[in-house]
PDB file of C-alpha atoms in Angstrom:
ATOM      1  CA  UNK A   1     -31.513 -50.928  65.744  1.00 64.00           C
ATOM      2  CA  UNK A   2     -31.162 -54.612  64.487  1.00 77.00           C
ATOM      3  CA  UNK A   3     -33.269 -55.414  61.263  1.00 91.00           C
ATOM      4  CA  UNK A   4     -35.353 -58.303  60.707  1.00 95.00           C
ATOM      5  CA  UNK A   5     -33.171 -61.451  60.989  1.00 96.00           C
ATOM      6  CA  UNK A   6     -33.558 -64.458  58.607  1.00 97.00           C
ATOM      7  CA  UNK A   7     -31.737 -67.241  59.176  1.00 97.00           C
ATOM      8  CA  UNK A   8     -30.345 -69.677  56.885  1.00 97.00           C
ATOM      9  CA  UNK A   9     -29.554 -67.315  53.526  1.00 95.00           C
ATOM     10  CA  UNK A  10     -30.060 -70.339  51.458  1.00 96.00           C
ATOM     11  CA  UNK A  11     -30.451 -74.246  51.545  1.00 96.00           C
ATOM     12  CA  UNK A  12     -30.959 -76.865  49.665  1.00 98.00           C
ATOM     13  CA  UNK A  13     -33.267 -79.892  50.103  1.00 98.00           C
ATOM     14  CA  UNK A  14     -34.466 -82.465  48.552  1.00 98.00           C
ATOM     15  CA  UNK A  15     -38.008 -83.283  47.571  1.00 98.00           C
ATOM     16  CA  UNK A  16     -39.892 -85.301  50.366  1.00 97.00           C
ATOM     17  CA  UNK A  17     -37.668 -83.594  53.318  1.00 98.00           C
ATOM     18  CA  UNK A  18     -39.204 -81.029  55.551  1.00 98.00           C
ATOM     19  CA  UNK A  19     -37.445 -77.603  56.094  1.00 98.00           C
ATOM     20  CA  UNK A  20     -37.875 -74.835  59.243  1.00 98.00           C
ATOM     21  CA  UNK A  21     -36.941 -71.367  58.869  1.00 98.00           C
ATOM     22  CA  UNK A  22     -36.280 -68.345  60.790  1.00 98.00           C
ATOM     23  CA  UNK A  23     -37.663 -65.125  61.449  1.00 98.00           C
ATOM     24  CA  UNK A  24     -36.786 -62.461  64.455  1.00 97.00           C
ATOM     25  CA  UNK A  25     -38.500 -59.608  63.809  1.00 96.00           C
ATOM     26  CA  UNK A  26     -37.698 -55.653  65.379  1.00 94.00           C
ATOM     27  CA  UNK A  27     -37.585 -55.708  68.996  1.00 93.00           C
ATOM     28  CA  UNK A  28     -40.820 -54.590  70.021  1.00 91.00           C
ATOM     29  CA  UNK A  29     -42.737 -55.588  66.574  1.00 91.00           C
ATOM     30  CA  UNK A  30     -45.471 -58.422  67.556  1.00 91.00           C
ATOM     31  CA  UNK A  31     -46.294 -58.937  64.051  1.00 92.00           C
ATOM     32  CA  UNK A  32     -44.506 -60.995  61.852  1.00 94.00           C
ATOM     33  CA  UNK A  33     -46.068 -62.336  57.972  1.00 94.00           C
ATOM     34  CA  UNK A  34     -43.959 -64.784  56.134  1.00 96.00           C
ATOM     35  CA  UNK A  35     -44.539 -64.066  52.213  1.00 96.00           C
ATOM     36  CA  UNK A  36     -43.137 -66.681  49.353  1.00 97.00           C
ATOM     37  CA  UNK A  37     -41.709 -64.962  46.191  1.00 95.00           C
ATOM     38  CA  UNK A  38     -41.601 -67.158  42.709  1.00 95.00           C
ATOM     39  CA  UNK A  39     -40.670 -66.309  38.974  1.00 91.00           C
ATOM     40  CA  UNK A  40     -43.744 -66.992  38.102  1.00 89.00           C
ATOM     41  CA  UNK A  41     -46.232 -66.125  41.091  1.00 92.00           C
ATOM     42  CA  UNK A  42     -44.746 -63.080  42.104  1.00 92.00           C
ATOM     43  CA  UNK A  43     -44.694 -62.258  45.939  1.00 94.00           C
ATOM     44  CA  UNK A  44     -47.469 -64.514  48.237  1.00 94.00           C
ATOM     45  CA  UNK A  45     -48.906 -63.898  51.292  1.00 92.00           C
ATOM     46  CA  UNK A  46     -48.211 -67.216  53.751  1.00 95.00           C
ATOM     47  CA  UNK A  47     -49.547 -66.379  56.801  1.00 92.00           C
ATOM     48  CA  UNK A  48     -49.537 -63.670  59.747  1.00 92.00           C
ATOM     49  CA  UNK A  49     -48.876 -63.799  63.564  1.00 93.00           C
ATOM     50  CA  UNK A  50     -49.442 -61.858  66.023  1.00 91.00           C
ATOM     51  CA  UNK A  51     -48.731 -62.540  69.898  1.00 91.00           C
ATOM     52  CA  UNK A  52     -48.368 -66.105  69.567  1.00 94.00           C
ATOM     53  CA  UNK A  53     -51.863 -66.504  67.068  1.00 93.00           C
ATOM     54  CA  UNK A  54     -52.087 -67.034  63.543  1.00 92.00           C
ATOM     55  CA  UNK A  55     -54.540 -63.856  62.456  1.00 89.00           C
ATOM     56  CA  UNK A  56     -54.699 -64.589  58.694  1.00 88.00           C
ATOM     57  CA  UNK A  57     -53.660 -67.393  56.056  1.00 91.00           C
ATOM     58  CA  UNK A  58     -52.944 -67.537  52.371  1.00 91.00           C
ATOM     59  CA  UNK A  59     -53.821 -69.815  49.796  1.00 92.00           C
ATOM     60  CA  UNK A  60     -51.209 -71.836  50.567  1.00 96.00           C
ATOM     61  CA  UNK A  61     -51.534 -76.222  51.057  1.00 96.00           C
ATOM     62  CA  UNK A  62     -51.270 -77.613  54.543  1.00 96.00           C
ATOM     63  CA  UNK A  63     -47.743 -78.735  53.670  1.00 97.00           C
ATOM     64  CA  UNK A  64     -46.593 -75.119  55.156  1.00 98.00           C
ATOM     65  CA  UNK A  65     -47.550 -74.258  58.423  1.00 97.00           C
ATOM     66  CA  UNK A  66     -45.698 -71.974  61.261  1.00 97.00           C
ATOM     67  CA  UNK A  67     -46.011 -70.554  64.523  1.00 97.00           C
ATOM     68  CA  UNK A  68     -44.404 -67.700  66.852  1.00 97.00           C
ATOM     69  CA  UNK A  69     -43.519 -67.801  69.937  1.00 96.00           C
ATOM     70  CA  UNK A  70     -43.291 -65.764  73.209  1.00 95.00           C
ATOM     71  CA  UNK A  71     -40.599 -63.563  72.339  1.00 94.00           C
ATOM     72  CA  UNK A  72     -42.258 -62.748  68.691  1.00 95.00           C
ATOM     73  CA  UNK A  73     -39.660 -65.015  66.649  1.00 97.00           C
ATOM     74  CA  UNK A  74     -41.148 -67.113  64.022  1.00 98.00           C
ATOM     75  CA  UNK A  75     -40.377 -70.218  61.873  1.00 98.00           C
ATOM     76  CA  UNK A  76     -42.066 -71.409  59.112  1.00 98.00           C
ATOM     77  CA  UNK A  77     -42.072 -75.070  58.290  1.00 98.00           C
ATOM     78  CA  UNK A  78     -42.665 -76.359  54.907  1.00 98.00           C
ATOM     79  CA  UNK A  79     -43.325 -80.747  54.927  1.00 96.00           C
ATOM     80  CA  UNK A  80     -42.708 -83.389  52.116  1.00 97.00           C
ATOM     81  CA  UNK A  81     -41.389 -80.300  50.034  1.00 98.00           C
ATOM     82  CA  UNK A  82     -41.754 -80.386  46.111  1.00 97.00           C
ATOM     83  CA  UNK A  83     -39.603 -79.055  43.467  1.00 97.00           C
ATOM     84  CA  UNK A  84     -42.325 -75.958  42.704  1.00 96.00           C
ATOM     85  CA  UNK A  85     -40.930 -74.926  46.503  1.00 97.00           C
ATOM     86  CA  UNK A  86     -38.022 -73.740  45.791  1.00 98.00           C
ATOM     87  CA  UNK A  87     -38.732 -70.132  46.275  1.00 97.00           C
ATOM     88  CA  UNK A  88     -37.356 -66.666  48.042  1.00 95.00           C
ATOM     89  CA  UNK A  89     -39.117 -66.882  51.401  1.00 97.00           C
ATOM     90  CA  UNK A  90     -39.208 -62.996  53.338  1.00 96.00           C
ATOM     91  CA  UNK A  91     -40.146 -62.449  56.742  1.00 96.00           C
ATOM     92  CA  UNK A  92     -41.974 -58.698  57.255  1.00 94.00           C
ATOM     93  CA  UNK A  93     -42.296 -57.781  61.048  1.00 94.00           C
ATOM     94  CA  UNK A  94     -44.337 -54.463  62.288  1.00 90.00           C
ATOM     95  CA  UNK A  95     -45.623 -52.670  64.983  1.00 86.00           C
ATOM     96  CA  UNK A  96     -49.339 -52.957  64.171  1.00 76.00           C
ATOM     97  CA  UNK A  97     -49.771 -53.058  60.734  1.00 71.00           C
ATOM     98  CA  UNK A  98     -53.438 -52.597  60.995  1.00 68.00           C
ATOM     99  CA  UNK A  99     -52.394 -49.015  62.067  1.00 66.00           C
ATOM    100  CA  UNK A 100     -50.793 -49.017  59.383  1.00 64.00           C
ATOM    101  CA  UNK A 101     -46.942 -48.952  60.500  1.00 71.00           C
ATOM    102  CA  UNK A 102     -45.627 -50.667  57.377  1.00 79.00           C
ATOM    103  CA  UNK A 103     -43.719 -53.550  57.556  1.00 88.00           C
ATOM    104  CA  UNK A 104     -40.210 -53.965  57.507  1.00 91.00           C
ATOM    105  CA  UNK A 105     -38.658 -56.976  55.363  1.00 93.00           C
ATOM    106  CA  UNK A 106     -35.648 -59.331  56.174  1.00 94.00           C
ATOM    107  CA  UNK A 107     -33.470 -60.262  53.609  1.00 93.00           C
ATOM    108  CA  UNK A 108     -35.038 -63.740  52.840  1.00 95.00           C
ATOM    109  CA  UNK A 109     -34.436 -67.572  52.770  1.00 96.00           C
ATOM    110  CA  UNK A 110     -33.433 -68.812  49.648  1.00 96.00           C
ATOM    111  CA  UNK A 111     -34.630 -72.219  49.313  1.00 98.00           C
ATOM    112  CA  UNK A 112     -34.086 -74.515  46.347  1.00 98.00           C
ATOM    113  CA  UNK A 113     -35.364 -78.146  46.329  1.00 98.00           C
ATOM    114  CA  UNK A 114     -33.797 -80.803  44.334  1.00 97.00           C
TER     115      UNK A 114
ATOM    116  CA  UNK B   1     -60.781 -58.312  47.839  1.00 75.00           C
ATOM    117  CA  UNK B   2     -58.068 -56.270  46.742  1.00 83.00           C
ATOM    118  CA  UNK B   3     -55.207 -56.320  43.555  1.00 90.00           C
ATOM    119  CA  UNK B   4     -52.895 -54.013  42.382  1.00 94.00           C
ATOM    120  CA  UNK B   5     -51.718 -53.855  38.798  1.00 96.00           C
ATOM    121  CA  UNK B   6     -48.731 -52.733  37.554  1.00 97.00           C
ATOM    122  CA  UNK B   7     -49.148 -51.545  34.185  1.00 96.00           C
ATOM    123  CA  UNK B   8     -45.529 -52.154  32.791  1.00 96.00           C
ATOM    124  CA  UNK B   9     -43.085 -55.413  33.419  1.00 96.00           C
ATOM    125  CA  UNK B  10     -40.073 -53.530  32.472  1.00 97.00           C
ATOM    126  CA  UNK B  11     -39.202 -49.660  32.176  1.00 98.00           C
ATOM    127  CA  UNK B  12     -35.827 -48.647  30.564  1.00 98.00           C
ATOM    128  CA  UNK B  13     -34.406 -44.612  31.112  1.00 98.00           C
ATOM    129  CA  UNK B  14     -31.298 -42.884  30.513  1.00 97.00           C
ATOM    130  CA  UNK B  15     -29.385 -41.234  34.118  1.00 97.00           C
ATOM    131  CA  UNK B  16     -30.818 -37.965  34.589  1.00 97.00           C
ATOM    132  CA  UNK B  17     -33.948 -38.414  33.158  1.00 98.00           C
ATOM    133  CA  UNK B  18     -37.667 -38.749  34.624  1.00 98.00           C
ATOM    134  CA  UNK B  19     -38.962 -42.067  36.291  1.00 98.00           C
ATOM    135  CA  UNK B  20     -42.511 -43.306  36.264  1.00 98.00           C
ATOM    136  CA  UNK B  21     -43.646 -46.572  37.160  1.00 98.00           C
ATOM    137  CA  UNK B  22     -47.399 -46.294  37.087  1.00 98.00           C
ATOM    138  CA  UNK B  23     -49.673 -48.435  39.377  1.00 97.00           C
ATOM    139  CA  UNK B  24     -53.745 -49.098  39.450  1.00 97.00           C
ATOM    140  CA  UNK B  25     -55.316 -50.560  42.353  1.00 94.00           C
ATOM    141  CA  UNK B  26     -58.724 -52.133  43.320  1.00 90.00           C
ATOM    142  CA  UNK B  27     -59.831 -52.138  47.052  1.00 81.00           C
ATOM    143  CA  UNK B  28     -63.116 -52.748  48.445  1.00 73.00           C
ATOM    144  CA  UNK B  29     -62.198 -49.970  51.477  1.00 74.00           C
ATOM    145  CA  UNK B  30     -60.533 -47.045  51.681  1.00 76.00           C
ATOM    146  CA  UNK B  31     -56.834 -49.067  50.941  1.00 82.00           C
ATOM    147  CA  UNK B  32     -53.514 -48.068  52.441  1.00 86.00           C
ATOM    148  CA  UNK B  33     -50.952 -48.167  49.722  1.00 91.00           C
ATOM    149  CA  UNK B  34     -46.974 -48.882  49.737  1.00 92.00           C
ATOM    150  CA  UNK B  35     -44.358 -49.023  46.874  1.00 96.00           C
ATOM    151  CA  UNK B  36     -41.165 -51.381  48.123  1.00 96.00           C
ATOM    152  CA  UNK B  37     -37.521 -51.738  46.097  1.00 96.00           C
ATOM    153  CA  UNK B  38     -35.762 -54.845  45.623  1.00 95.00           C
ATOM    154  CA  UNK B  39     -32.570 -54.740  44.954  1.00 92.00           C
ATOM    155  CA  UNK B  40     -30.949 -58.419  43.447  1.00 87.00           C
ATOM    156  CA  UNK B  41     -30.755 -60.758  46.176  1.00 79.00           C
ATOM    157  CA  UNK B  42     -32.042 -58.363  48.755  1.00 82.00           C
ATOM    158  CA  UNK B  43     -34.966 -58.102  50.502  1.00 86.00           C
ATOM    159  CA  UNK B  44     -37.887 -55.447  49.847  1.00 92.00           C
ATOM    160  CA  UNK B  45     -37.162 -52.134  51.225  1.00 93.00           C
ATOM    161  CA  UNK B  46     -40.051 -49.471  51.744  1.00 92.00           C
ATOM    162  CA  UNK B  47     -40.016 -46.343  49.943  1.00 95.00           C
ATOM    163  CA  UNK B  48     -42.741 -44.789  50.918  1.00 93.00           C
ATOM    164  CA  UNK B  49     -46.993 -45.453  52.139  1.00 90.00           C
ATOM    165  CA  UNK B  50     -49.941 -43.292  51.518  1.00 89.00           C
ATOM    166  CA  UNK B  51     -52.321 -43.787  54.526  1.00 79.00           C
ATOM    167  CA  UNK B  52     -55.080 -41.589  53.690  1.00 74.00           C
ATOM    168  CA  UNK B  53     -53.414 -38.139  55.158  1.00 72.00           C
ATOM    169  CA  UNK B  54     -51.862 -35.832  51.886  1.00 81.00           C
ATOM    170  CA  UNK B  55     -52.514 -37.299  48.342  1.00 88.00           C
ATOM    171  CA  UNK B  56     -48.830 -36.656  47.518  1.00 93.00           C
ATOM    172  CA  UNK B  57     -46.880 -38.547  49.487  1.00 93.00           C
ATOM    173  CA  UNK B  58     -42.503 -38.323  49.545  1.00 94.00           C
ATOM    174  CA  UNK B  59     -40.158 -41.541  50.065  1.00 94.00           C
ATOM    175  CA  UNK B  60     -37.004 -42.024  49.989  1.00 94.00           C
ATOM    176  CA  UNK B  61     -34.329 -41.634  47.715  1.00 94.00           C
ATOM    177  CA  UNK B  62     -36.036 -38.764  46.213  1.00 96.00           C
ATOM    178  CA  UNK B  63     -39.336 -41.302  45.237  1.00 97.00           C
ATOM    179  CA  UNK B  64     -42.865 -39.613  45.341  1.00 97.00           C
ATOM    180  CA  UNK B  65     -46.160 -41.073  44.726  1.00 97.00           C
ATOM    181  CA  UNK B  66     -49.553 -39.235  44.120  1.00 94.00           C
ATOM    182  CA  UNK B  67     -52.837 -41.397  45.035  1.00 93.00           C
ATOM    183  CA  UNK B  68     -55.509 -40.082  42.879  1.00 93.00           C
ATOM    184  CA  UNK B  69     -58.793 -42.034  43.992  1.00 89.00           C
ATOM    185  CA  UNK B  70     -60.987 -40.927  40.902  1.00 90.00           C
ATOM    186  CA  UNK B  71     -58.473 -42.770  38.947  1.00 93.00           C
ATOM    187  CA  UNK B  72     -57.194 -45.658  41.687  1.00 93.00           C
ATOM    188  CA  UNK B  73     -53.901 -45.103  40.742  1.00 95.00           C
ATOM    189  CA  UNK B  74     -50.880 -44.967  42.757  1.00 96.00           C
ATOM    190  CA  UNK B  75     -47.462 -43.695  40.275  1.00 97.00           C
ATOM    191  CA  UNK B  76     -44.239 -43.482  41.538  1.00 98.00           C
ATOM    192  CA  UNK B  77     -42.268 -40.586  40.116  1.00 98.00           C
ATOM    193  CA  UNK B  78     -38.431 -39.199  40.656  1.00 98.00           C
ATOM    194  CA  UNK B  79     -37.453 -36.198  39.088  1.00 97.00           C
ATOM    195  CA  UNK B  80     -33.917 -37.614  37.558  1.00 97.00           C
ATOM    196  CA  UNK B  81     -32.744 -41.298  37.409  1.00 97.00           C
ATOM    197  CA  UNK B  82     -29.493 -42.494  38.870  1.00 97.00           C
ATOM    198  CA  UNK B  83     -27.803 -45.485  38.165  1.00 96.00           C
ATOM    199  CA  UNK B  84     -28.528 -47.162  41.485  1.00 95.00           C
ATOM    200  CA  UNK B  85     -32.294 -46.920  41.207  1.00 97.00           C
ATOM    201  CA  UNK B  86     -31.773 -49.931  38.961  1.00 97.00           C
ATOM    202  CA  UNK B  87     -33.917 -52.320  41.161  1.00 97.00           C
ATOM    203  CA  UNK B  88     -37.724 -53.958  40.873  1.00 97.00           C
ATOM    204  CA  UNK B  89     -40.472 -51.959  42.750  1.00 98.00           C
ATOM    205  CA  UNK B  90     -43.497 -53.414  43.730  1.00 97.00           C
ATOM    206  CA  UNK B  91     -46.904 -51.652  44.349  1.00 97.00           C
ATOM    207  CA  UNK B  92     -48.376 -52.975  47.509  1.00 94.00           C
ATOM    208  CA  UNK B  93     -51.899 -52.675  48.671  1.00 90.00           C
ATOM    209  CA  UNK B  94     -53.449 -53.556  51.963  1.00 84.00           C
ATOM    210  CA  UNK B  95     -57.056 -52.728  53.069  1.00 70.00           C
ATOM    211  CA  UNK B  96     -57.545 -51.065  56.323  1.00 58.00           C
ATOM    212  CA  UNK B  97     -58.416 -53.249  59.387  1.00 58.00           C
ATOM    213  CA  UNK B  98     -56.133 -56.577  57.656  1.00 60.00           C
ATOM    214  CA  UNK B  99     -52.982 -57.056  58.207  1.00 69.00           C
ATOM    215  CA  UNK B 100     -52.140 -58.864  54.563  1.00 81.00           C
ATOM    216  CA  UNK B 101     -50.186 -57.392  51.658  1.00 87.00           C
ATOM    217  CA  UNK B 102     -51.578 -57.752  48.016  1.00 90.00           C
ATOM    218  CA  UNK B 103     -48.291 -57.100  45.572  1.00 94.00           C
ATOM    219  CA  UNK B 104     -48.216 -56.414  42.026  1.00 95.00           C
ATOM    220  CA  UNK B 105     -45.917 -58.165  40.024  1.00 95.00           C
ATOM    221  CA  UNK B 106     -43.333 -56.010  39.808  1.00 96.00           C
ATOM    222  CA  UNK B 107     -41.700 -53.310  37.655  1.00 97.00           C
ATOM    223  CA  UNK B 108     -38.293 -54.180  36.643  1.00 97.00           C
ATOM    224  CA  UNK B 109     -36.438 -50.408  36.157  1.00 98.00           C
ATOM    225  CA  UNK B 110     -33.182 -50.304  34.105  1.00 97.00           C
ATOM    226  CA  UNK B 111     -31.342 -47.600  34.203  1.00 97.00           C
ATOM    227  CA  UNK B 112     -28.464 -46.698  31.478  1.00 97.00           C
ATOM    228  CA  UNK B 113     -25.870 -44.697  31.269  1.00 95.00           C
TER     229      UNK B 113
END
């Protein structure tokens, strides 16, 4: 059984360009929460989707937004990025989480902005 | 709202001997509670979840967490180190009914020889 997929591993950007990245959760999982991890702010919750709809949102600016689509794959997309963006992003996908499944974590996009 | 704390940054132990990385939690319901491993450059991996059936819950690896709700606490134990359980674990909460993970910050475990 395939993991969660995350896709690029890394890139590198520089500050005022706008980034997308990837998320394909476990077949069958409809949720999938993106979650930025910083040095100094530990690991944050982004946002959460479930079939197609954002359910919940962080504390995060405008700048990052995403969406999921049909088939429960999900991008994030972060605009005019800053240097305090450069961050681990992870993608968690589960079942129902509010059932308490757990959630299951890809191995992350490494993003550094120059 | 919900937070977990995680009472020590880093915890050093010698192979073979006990592990505890202690955890305190605050949650306005009755919480679900998760402790994750991340291994450099990897992703989190789950090593085990209380959900409100038995207080002593087993994971992985030989990982095993007791959630004592008199004391909102949430320690993960394992009986004898090995080298590879050098890693940072995180104590996760999440309130029942949301689907949004509070972390701690992390407890970095080093592990000598």
């Amino acid at each position: 059984k395939a993991g969660v997929t995350q896709t690029p591993r890394y890139l590198i950007k520089t500050r005022g360009q706008q980034v997308t990245l990837s998320c394909s959760p476990i077949s069958g999982h409809r949720s999938v929460s993106w979650y930025q991890q910083t040095p100094g702010q530990g690991l944050q919750f982004l946002f959460e989707y479930f079939s197609e709809t954002q359910r919940n949102k962080g504390n995060f600016p405008g700048r990052f937004s995403g969406r999921q689509f049909s088939n429960s794959r999900s991008e994030m997309n972060v605009s005019t990025l800053e240097l305090g963006d450069s961050a681990l992003y992870l993608c968690a996908s589960s079942f129902r989480p509010e059932e308490n499944y757990g959630y299951t974590f890809g191995s992350g996009t490494r993003l550094t902005v120059v | 709202a919900q937070s977990v704390t995680q009472l020590d940054s880093h915890v050093s132990v010698s192979e073979g001997t006990p592990v505890l990385l202690r955890c305190n939690y605050s949650s306005s319901y009755s919480p679900s509670l998760f402790w994750y491993v991340q291994h450099p450059n990897k992703g989190l991996q789950l090593l085990l979840k209380y959900t409100s059936a038995a207080t002593l819950v087993k994971g992985i690896n030989g990982f095993e967490a007791e959630f004592k709700k008199s004391e909102t606490s949430f320690h993960l134990t394992k009986p004898s180190a090995h080298m590879s359980d050098a890693a940072e674990y995180f104590c996760v909460v999440s309130d029942k009914g949301y689907s949004t993970l509070t972390f701690g910050k992390g407890t970095m475990l080093l592990v000598s020889p």
